[in-house]
Amino acid sequence: MNRELSIRKVAVLFFSKLVPPILNFCVFVYAARILLPEDFGLVALAVSIIYMLSTLLPSGWRTYILKQEEVSPLLFSTVLWFHVFCAAFIICLIYIFTVISYFSFQDETFNDVLVVLSIKIAFDCFFLVGNTYFLKNLDYNRIAVRSITASVCSSILTLWFVYTGAGLWAIVIAQLSISVTNALITLHGTLHLIKFRLSIEELRKSSSFALSATYSDILTSISQNYDSIVIGIMLGKRELGFFNVANRLSRVLNDTLLATLNDISLPTLSKKLHCKEELRRSFLLTVRASSFIMIPIFLLLGFESQAVIVTLFGEKWLQSMNSLKAFCVILTLVIFGLPQKNIIVLNNESSWWAKRQLVILAFSTPLTVIVSNMGLDFLLVYLVAVKLLFATLSCLKSCNILSLKLSEYLILIIKPIFIGLLSYYISSLICGDVQISKGTVDTLLSLIYKSLLFSTSYMVFVILMEWGFIKPYFSAKIDLRNVK
């Protein structure tokens, strides 16, 4: 019964992660066919700055909630109001930034967008803390209701504002409405825990763990968002618009697949900390399942990026093709990076991880500015290399923590990549390349046909490997099929 209940909860969580991104992305595709790349670039730059400053929120105290056996109203309220006070400070910084208008990209429209978007930080506090409590209690039904409701409200508002000719403000309202809806629903589910109290003693008691985790999260968020800021400032809002469209497409997969992976991985691994053997087994199962499911998706999307971009957005967005390929590589690295980072954080190694992140960012950030002068394509290659370095470091550390041989772990990565490449080669031999000059409908049908061939080939090879016909070519000392 517990196993059936767990499967049902995972299915509900996946559904809650699947529907909102797809719904939002359909609206985004409609908006992209109407609005200009410059509009998307302006909003993307403002959103990146908001996300960058949002890293000042004390996220480590949210992670601390996950480690507790019981969450008292005092602890929950303390973490919540601490977030709210930090959010008020961040909003003041943003307002001062817009008043000074020191940088050349800060025109009146950009400043107005930035001020409006800053409001979402306050609402995000209630959502982030409340959602952590839901994850702690594995309340995936409430998470599903929250995600789908916020997505529906945002989509309706966006369509209405685009239809009425609101321009880029349609995207801004969509961003803000998601935060407001998320906050209201999480408030409804956690209202019994909220008291108007903030305990300095609770903050001090959890500070050793929370400060390290917050520091690590700050550096992680900076590494995820600084590239958009550099592109927007150095290459212009139009180039950032092309970059952002590919980013949004990749985030549909990120929010659907990788966010589900993280929401399952973090609480699951946290419950196995008492036994190193069980922790290692859970980690390997997470990596194995996620890689076999997600890697073929990213491979196919990367190889057929040109056809996907033209089919969804039209030929005016064709310059987004190389950006999409780069994001597919980055998302493939994130598949392994998420469980690895969770292992590091849960084993109180956040300070170690934060120091390494800081060193890499100290060198990579100024180099990003230099490389951006060479053009967007060079910058994309550089960003992939930086992400690979992060993934390699977290891989080595997590293997060390779990006493896991690197060769055993790498086999889990090599298998799906090899099978995916072989499956794509076979599907290309059968149906050839997807032609984008035949019109949107014909291109879409060709893309669907090739995707079906690729998926069929991939599943056949996976089955053959599981039955042992080709498994000897990927021999390893660890057999995860017997892991329960």
C-alpha positions as MATLAB code, in Angstrom:
seq = 'MNRELSIRKVAVLFFSKLVPPILNFCVFVYAARILLPEDFGLVALAVSIIYMLSTLLPSGWRTYILKQEEVSPLLFSTVLWFHVFCAAFIICLIYIFTVISYFSFQDETFNDVLVVLSIKIAFDCFFLVGNTYFLKNLDYNRIAVRSITASVCSSILTLWFVYTGAGLWAIVIAQLSISVTNALITLHGTLHLIKFRLSIEELRKSSSFALSATYSDILTSISQNYDSIVIGIMLGKRELGFFNVANRLSRVLNDTLLATLNDISLPTLSKKLHCKEELRRSFLLTVRASSFIMIPIFLLLGFESQAVIVTLFGEKWLQSMNSLKAFCVILTLVIFGLPQKNIIVLNNESSWWAKRQLVILAFSTPLTVIVSNMGLDFLLVYLVAVKLLFATLSCLKSCNILSLKLSEYLILIIKPIFIGLLSYYISSLICGDVQISKGTVDTLLSLIYKSLLFSTSYMVFVILMEWGFIKPYFSAKIDLRNVK';
ca = [
       0.000    0.000    0.000;
       2.826    2.409    0.837;
       4.442    1.677   -2.520;
       1.160    2.334   -4.357;
       0.699    5.545   -2.403;
       4.223    6.695   -3.261;
       3.693    5.992   -6.968;
       0.412    7.915   -6.849;
       2.098   10.874   -5.176;
       4.886   10.931   -7.756;
       2.295   10.765  -10.552;
       0.385   13.685   -9.044;
       3.591   15.683   -8.666;
       4.613   14.963  -12.253;
       1.167   15.994  -13.505;
       1.407   19.222  -11.530;
       4.802   19.872  -13.108;
       3.638   18.872  -16.590;
       0.418   20.854  -17.085;
       1.464   24.391  -15.978;
       4.666   24.648  -18.063;
       2.948   23.275  -21.159;
      -0.014   25.616  -20.719;
       2.243   28.607  -20.106;
       4.428   27.660  -23.030;
       1.477   27.445  -25.426;
       0.589   30.993  -24.421;
       4.246   31.973  -24.791;
       4.343   30.563  -28.347;
       1.275   32.621  -29.241;
       2.861   35.754  -27.766;
       6.202   35.110  -29.518;
       4.508   35.034  -32.911;
       3.090   38.518  -32.240;
       5.678   40.360  -30.134;
       9.202   41.367  -31.168;
      12.519   39.879  -29.966;
      13.333   43.263  -28.377;
      10.232   43.022  -26.158;
      11.199   39.584  -24.908;
      14.774   40.728  -24.365;
      13.723   43.688  -22.224;
      11.484   41.578  -19.980;
      14.093   38.797  -19.807;
      16.738   41.252  -18.618;
      14.417   42.635  -15.938;
      13.394   39.152  -14.776;
      17.045   38.046  -14.600;
      17.881   41.007  -12.372;
      14.895   40.166  -10.145;
      16.006   36.540   -9.865;
      19.568   37.609   -9.150;
      18.501   39.890   -6.305;
      16.049   37.268   -5.019;
      19.064   35.169   -4.080;
      19.376   37.432   -1.042;
      16.327   35.674    0.413;
      17.428   33.296    3.228;
      16.743   30.077    1.319;
      18.883   27.987    3.666;
      16.291   28.333    6.412;
      13.714   26.805    4.059;
      16.004   23.817    3.530;
      16.390   23.605    7.313;
      12.628   22.996    7.554;
      13.050   19.839    5.458;
      15.532   18.428    7.971;
      13.159   18.742   10.930;
      11.022   15.878   12.204;
       8.248   18.298   13.176;
       7.709   21.876   12.014;
       6.397   24.066   14.817;
       4.368   27.248   14.197;
       7.203   29.237   15.776;
       9.816   27.863   13.371;
       7.565   28.267   10.330;
       6.583   31.829   11.256;
      10.175   32.781   11.984;
      11.367   31.560    8.596;
       8.424   33.216    6.820;
       8.772   36.682    8.388;
      12.541   36.568    8.000;
      11.922   36.084    4.272;
       9.442   38.976    4.210;
      11.892   41.378    5.888;
      14.608   40.404    3.414;
      12.157   40.883    0.527;
      11.323   44.406    1.722;
      15.031   45.231    1.751;
      15.470   43.863   -1.794;
      12.498   45.861   -3.111;
      14.002   49.045   -1.653;
      17.298   48.285   -3.414;
      15.487   47.825   -6.726;
      13.618   51.107   -6.342;
      16.869   52.970   -5.608;
      18.454   51.278   -8.642;
      15.682   52.545  -10.936;
      15.792   56.071   -9.499;
      19.543   56.398  -10.060;
      19.350   54.948  -13.633;
      23.122   54.756  -13.944;
      23.318   52.260  -16.838;
      22.586   52.966  -20.495;
      20.050   50.126  -20.829;
      17.832   51.682  -18.140;
      15.228   53.530  -20.191;
      11.861   54.523  -18.727;
      10.082   51.365  -19.888;
      12.751   49.092  -18.435;
      12.641   50.844  -15.050;
       8.841   50.614  -14.927;
       8.965   46.896  -15.723;
      11.620   46.319  -13.053;
       9.610   48.121  -10.353;
       6.427   46.191  -11.153;
       8.257   42.855  -11.198;
       9.900   43.594   -7.848;
       6.486   43.168   -6.211;
       6.600   39.460   -7.020;
       9.484   38.982   -4.570;
       7.185   39.714   -1.622;
       4.567   37.217   -2.799;
       7.253   34.636   -3.570;
       8.212   34.598    0.119;
       4.841   33.143    1.128;
       4.928   30.698   -1.772;
       8.502   29.457   -1.260;
       8.224   28.886    2.491;
       4.758   27.352    2.223;
       5.738   25.082   -0.640;
       8.712   23.812    1.375;
       6.267   22.775    4.094;
       4.151   20.939    1.498;
       7.245   19.109    0.242;
       8.197   18.236    3.799;
       4.823   16.531    4.261;
       4.800   15.093    0.713;
       1.543   16.968    0.093;
       1.747   16.639   -3.682;
      -2.011   17.042   -4.163;
      -1.905   20.566   -2.797;
       1.205   21.301   -4.867;
      -0.654   20.132   -7.978;
      -3.661   22.355   -7.244;
      -1.401   25.320   -6.625;
       0.640   24.832   -9.804;
      -2.301   24.278  -12.134;
      -4.410   27.119  -10.707;
      -1.550   29.607  -10.991;
      -0.850   28.485  -14.537;
      -4.462   28.825  -15.664;
      -4.817   32.316  -14.161;
      -1.547   33.457  -15.713;
      -2.415   32.057  -19.137;
      -5.842   33.699  -19.237;
      -4.414   37.092  -18.267;
      -1.578   36.829  -20.792;
      -3.901   35.929  -23.665;
      -6.216   38.795  -22.767;
      -3.439   41.393  -22.597;
      -1.804   40.174  -25.820;
      -5.178   40.243  -27.568;
      -5.852   43.799  -26.381;
      -2.444   44.979  -27.633;
      -0.697   45.443  -24.281;
       2.629   44.381  -25.795;
       5.409   43.421  -23.413;
       3.202   44.199  -20.401;
       1.339   40.976  -21.137;
       4.500   39.048  -20.214;
       5.043   41.191  -17.108;
       1.490   40.623  -15.856;
       1.895   36.893  -16.451;
       5.005   36.791  -14.255;
       3.319   38.751  -11.482;
       0.041   36.813  -11.552;
       1.831   33.487  -11.056;
       3.490   34.758   -7.872;
       0.255   36.209   -6.479;
      -1.757   33.040   -7.140;
       0.953   30.779   -5.711;
       1.134   32.909   -2.571;
      -2.632   32.894   -1.966;
      -2.954   29.118   -2.333;
       0.039   28.300   -0.128;
      -1.231   30.770    2.461;
      -4.520   28.889    2.575;
      -2.701   25.630    3.314;
      -0.315   27.008    5.953;
      -2.442   29.629    7.689;
      -2.623   27.504   10.849;
       1.171   27.742   11.188;
       1.509   31.495   10.719;
       1.906   33.597   13.855;
       3.094   37.177   14.111;
       6.299   36.085   15.786;
       9.951   35.998   14.806;
      12.316   34.127   17.108;
      15.944   35.217   17.023;
      16.762   32.067   18.963;
      15.303   29.866   16.195;
      17.335   31.734   13.591;
      20.494   31.424   15.644;
      19.947   27.721   16.341;
      19.662   26.892   12.644;
      22.215   29.409   11.393;
      25.200   27.046   11.033;
      23.384   24.913    8.473;
      21.163   27.601    6.948;
      23.892   30.142    6.244;
      25.973   27.616    4.311;
      22.933   26.424    2.351;
      21.887   30.017    1.594;
      25.378   30.889    0.464;
      25.408   27.860   -1.828;
      21.977   28.748   -3.251;
      23.090   32.334   -3.897;
      26.063   31.188   -5.932;
      23.941   28.626   -7.794;
      21.358   31.254   -8.714;
      24.037   33.689   -9.848;
      25.523   31.014  -12.093;
      22.072   30.422  -13.606;
      21.124   34.060  -14.271;
      24.243   36.122  -14.838;
      24.494   35.003  -18.462;
      21.186   36.681  -19.380;
      22.298   39.903  -17.727;
      25.627   39.866  -19.579;
      23.930   39.160  -22.922;
      21.339   41.889  -22.371;
      23.936   44.496  -21.434;
      26.766   43.539  -23.806;
      24.939   42.208  -26.887;
      21.641   44.053  -26.595;
      18.022   43.230  -25.857;
      17.381   41.766  -29.318;
      20.080   39.089  -28.916;
      18.786   38.427  -25.419;
      15.323   37.972  -26.935;
      16.587   35.134  -29.152;
      18.488   33.657  -26.220;
      15.416   33.932  -23.983;
      13.077   32.151  -26.408;
      15.388   29.127  -26.447;
      15.713   29.422  -22.684;
      11.929   29.401  -22.226;
      11.579   26.344  -24.448;
      14.215   24.492  -22.453;
      12.588   25.557  -19.188;
       9.398   23.747  -20.147;
      11.432   20.568  -19.874;
      13.272   21.886  -16.832;
      10.052   22.737  -14.968;
       8.366   19.500  -16.031;
      11.127   16.936  -15.655;
      14.018   18.388  -13.674;
      11.839   20.178  -11.118;
       9.984   16.911  -10.517;
      13.337   15.169  -10.120;
      14.471   17.735   -7.557;
      11.186   17.669   -5.605;
      11.420   13.892   -5.363;
      15.177   13.654   -4.850;
      15.576   16.165   -2.017;
      12.974   14.823    0.469;
      13.704   11.203   -0.508;
      17.445   11.508    0.059;
      16.891   13.478    3.276;
      15.022   10.485    4.740;
      17.953    8.143    3.993;
      20.666   10.104    5.782;
      20.726    7.651    8.694;
      22.086    4.841    6.500;
      24.863    5.427    4.004;
      24.073    2.266    2.043;
      20.419    3.231    1.595;
      21.438    6.776    0.705;
      23.805    5.499   -1.985;
      21.133    3.163   -3.344;
      18.530    5.940   -3.522;
      21.000    8.277   -5.194;
      21.922    5.746   -7.886;
      18.304    4.876   -8.573;
      17.455    8.563   -8.939;
      20.291    9.154  -11.386;
      19.563    6.000  -13.356;
      15.835    6.597  -13.770;
      16.166   10.295  -14.576;
      18.962    9.812  -17.114;
      17.174    7.075  -19.052;
      14.000    9.163  -19.248;
      15.388   12.645  -19.875;
      18.597   12.281  -21.887;
      16.861   11.025  -25.078;
      14.451   13.972  -24.914;
      17.291   16.491  -24.750;
      19.243   14.689  -27.486;
      16.325   14.749  -29.918;
      15.474   18.371  -29.130;
      19.075   19.428  -29.667;
      19.506   17.638  -32.988;
      16.183   18.915  -34.347;
      16.398   22.423  -32.866;
      16.020   24.160  -36.233;
      12.778   22.374  -37.089;
      11.418   22.899  -33.566;
      12.126   26.645  -33.565;
      10.586   27.243  -36.992;
       7.527   25.110  -36.248;
       6.750   26.778  -32.936;
       7.787   30.397  -33.367;
       8.299   31.031  -37.074;
      11.382   31.857  -39.099;
      11.928   35.255  -37.426;
      13.186   33.328  -34.364;
      15.580   31.067  -36.294;
      18.579   32.713  -34.617;
      17.496   30.961  -31.404;
      18.570   27.573  -32.829;
      22.129   27.516  -31.463;
      20.943   28.769  -28.077;
      18.498   25.865  -27.877;
      21.261   23.363  -28.676;
      23.394   24.811  -25.888;
      20.518   24.597  -23.405;
      19.942   20.945  -24.293;
      23.561   20.192  -23.348;
      23.234   22.233  -20.154;
      19.997   20.485  -19.137;
      21.664   17.121  -19.706;
      24.360   18.147  -17.234;
      21.724   19.367  -14.770;
      20.140   15.882  -14.742;
      23.142   14.654  -12.782;
      23.918   17.939  -11.068;
      20.662   18.099   -9.097;
      21.006   14.799   -7.179;
      24.725   15.480   -6.736;
      24.074   18.904   -5.219;
      21.358   17.468   -2.950;
      23.798   14.870   -1.628;
      26.357   17.591   -0.921;
      23.879   19.890    0.862;
      22.179   17.171    2.920;
      25.547   15.908    4.166;
      26.415   19.363    5.536;
      28.994   20.018    2.823;
      27.341   23.238    1.641;
      30.317   25.345    2.678;
      32.656   23.161    0.595;
      30.381   23.474   -2.439;
      29.928   27.216   -1.934;
      33.678   27.837   -1.850;
      34.182   25.982   -5.129;
      31.285   27.834   -6.735;
      32.718   31.136   -5.579;
      36.136   30.374   -7.070;
      34.630   29.332  -10.411;
      32.310   32.349  -10.557;
      35.156   34.692   -9.638;
      36.991   33.595  -12.780;
      34.069   32.782  -15.083;
      32.027   35.975  -14.630;
      34.637   38.431  -15.983;
      35.526   35.910  -18.692;
      31.850   35.838  -19.697;
      31.970   39.571  -20.363;
      35.131   39.133  -22.456;
      33.779   36.177  -24.441;
      30.474   37.989  -25.105;
      32.386   40.483  -27.259;
      33.137   37.585  -29.629;
      29.453   36.971  -30.298;
      26.606   34.859  -28.954;
      27.806   31.538  -30.416;
      31.182   31.738  -28.653;
      29.422   32.710  -25.447;
      27.133   29.659  -25.650;
      30.113   27.294  -25.945;
      31.731   28.996  -22.968;
      28.558   28.716  -20.838;
      28.354   24.987  -21.568;
      31.993   24.575  -20.510;
      31.340   26.380  -17.210;
      28.295   24.217  -16.492;
      30.365   21.113  -17.267;
      32.952   22.227  -14.721;
      30.261   22.651  -12.033;
      28.805   19.218  -12.828;
      32.238   17.566  -12.714;
      33.082   19.019   -9.311;
      29.742   18.013   -7.764;
      30.119   14.552   -9.326;
      33.528   13.976   -7.732;
      32.362   15.245   -4.343;
      29.137   13.216   -4.265;
      31.026   10.053   -5.233;
      33.470   10.741   -2.409;
      30.657   11.258    0.119;
      28.908    8.032   -0.909;
      32.143    5.997   -1.292;
      31.112    5.330   -4.886;
      33.607    4.502   -7.613;
      33.625    7.092  -10.375;
      33.699    4.406  -13.088;
      30.535    2.799  -11.706;
      28.766    6.140  -11.672;
      29.864    7.189  -15.161;
      28.444    3.971  -16.632;
      24.979    5.204  -15.646;
      25.628    8.313  -17.743;
      27.247    6.617  -20.742;
      24.467    4.071  -21.327;
      21.553    6.413  -22.168;
      23.784    8.784  -24.151;
      25.142    5.970  -26.326;
      21.702    4.435  -26.867;
      20.238    7.862  -27.637;
      22.894    8.641  -30.258;
      22.480    5.221  -31.854;
      18.689    5.600  -31.943;
      18.923    9.017  -33.578;
      21.331    7.684  -36.197;
      18.923    4.873  -37.070;
      15.906    7.203  -37.262;
      17.884    9.568  -39.512;
      18.812    6.710  -41.845;
      15.166    5.732  -42.191;
      13.457    9.110  -42.651;
      16.322   11.533  -43.331;
      16.539   15.124  -42.111;
      13.436   17.153  -41.307;
      12.939   19.739  -44.066;
      11.764   23.151  -42.852;
      11.025   24.565  -46.318;
       7.825   22.569  -46.870;
       5.610   24.649  -44.582;
       4.737   24.445  -40.891;
       2.298   21.519  -41.132;
       4.593   19.315  -43.241;
       7.552   20.161  -41.017;
       5.542   19.255  -37.928;
       4.415   15.926  -39.401;
       7.985   15.051  -40.410;
       9.210   15.965  -36.938;
       6.548   13.797  -35.280;
       7.367   10.856  -37.567;
      11.080   11.066  -36.817;
      10.406   11.439  -33.085;
       8.296    8.272  -33.100;
      11.037    6.357  -34.895;
      13.624    7.674  -32.453;
      11.492    6.776  -29.413;
      10.781    3.283  -30.725;
      14.455    2.613  -31.436;
      15.454    3.917  -28.028;
      12.951    1.746  -26.158;
      13.979   -1.345  -28.132;
      17.642   -0.829  -27.241;
      16.792   -0.222  -23.575;
      14.771   -3.448  -23.459;
      17.598   -5.376  -25.115;
      20.037   -3.991  -22.581;
      17.802   -4.931  -19.651;
      17.388   -8.453  -21.010;
      21.148   -8.800  -21.177;
      21.753   -8.902  -24.934;
      23.896   -5.780  -25.020;
      24.491   -5.202  -21.317;
      27.908   -6.971  -21.308;
      29.240   -4.074  -23.388;
      28.442   -1.769  -20.471;
      29.534   -4.051  -17.656;
      29.850   -2.598  -14.187;
      30.227   -4.043  -10.730;
      26.956   -2.550   -9.587;
      23.619   -4.028  -10.722;
      20.836   -1.603   -9.957;
      18.049   -3.872  -11.174;
      18.122   -5.695   -7.860;
      17.941   -2.513   -5.835;
      14.591   -2.169   -4.097;
];
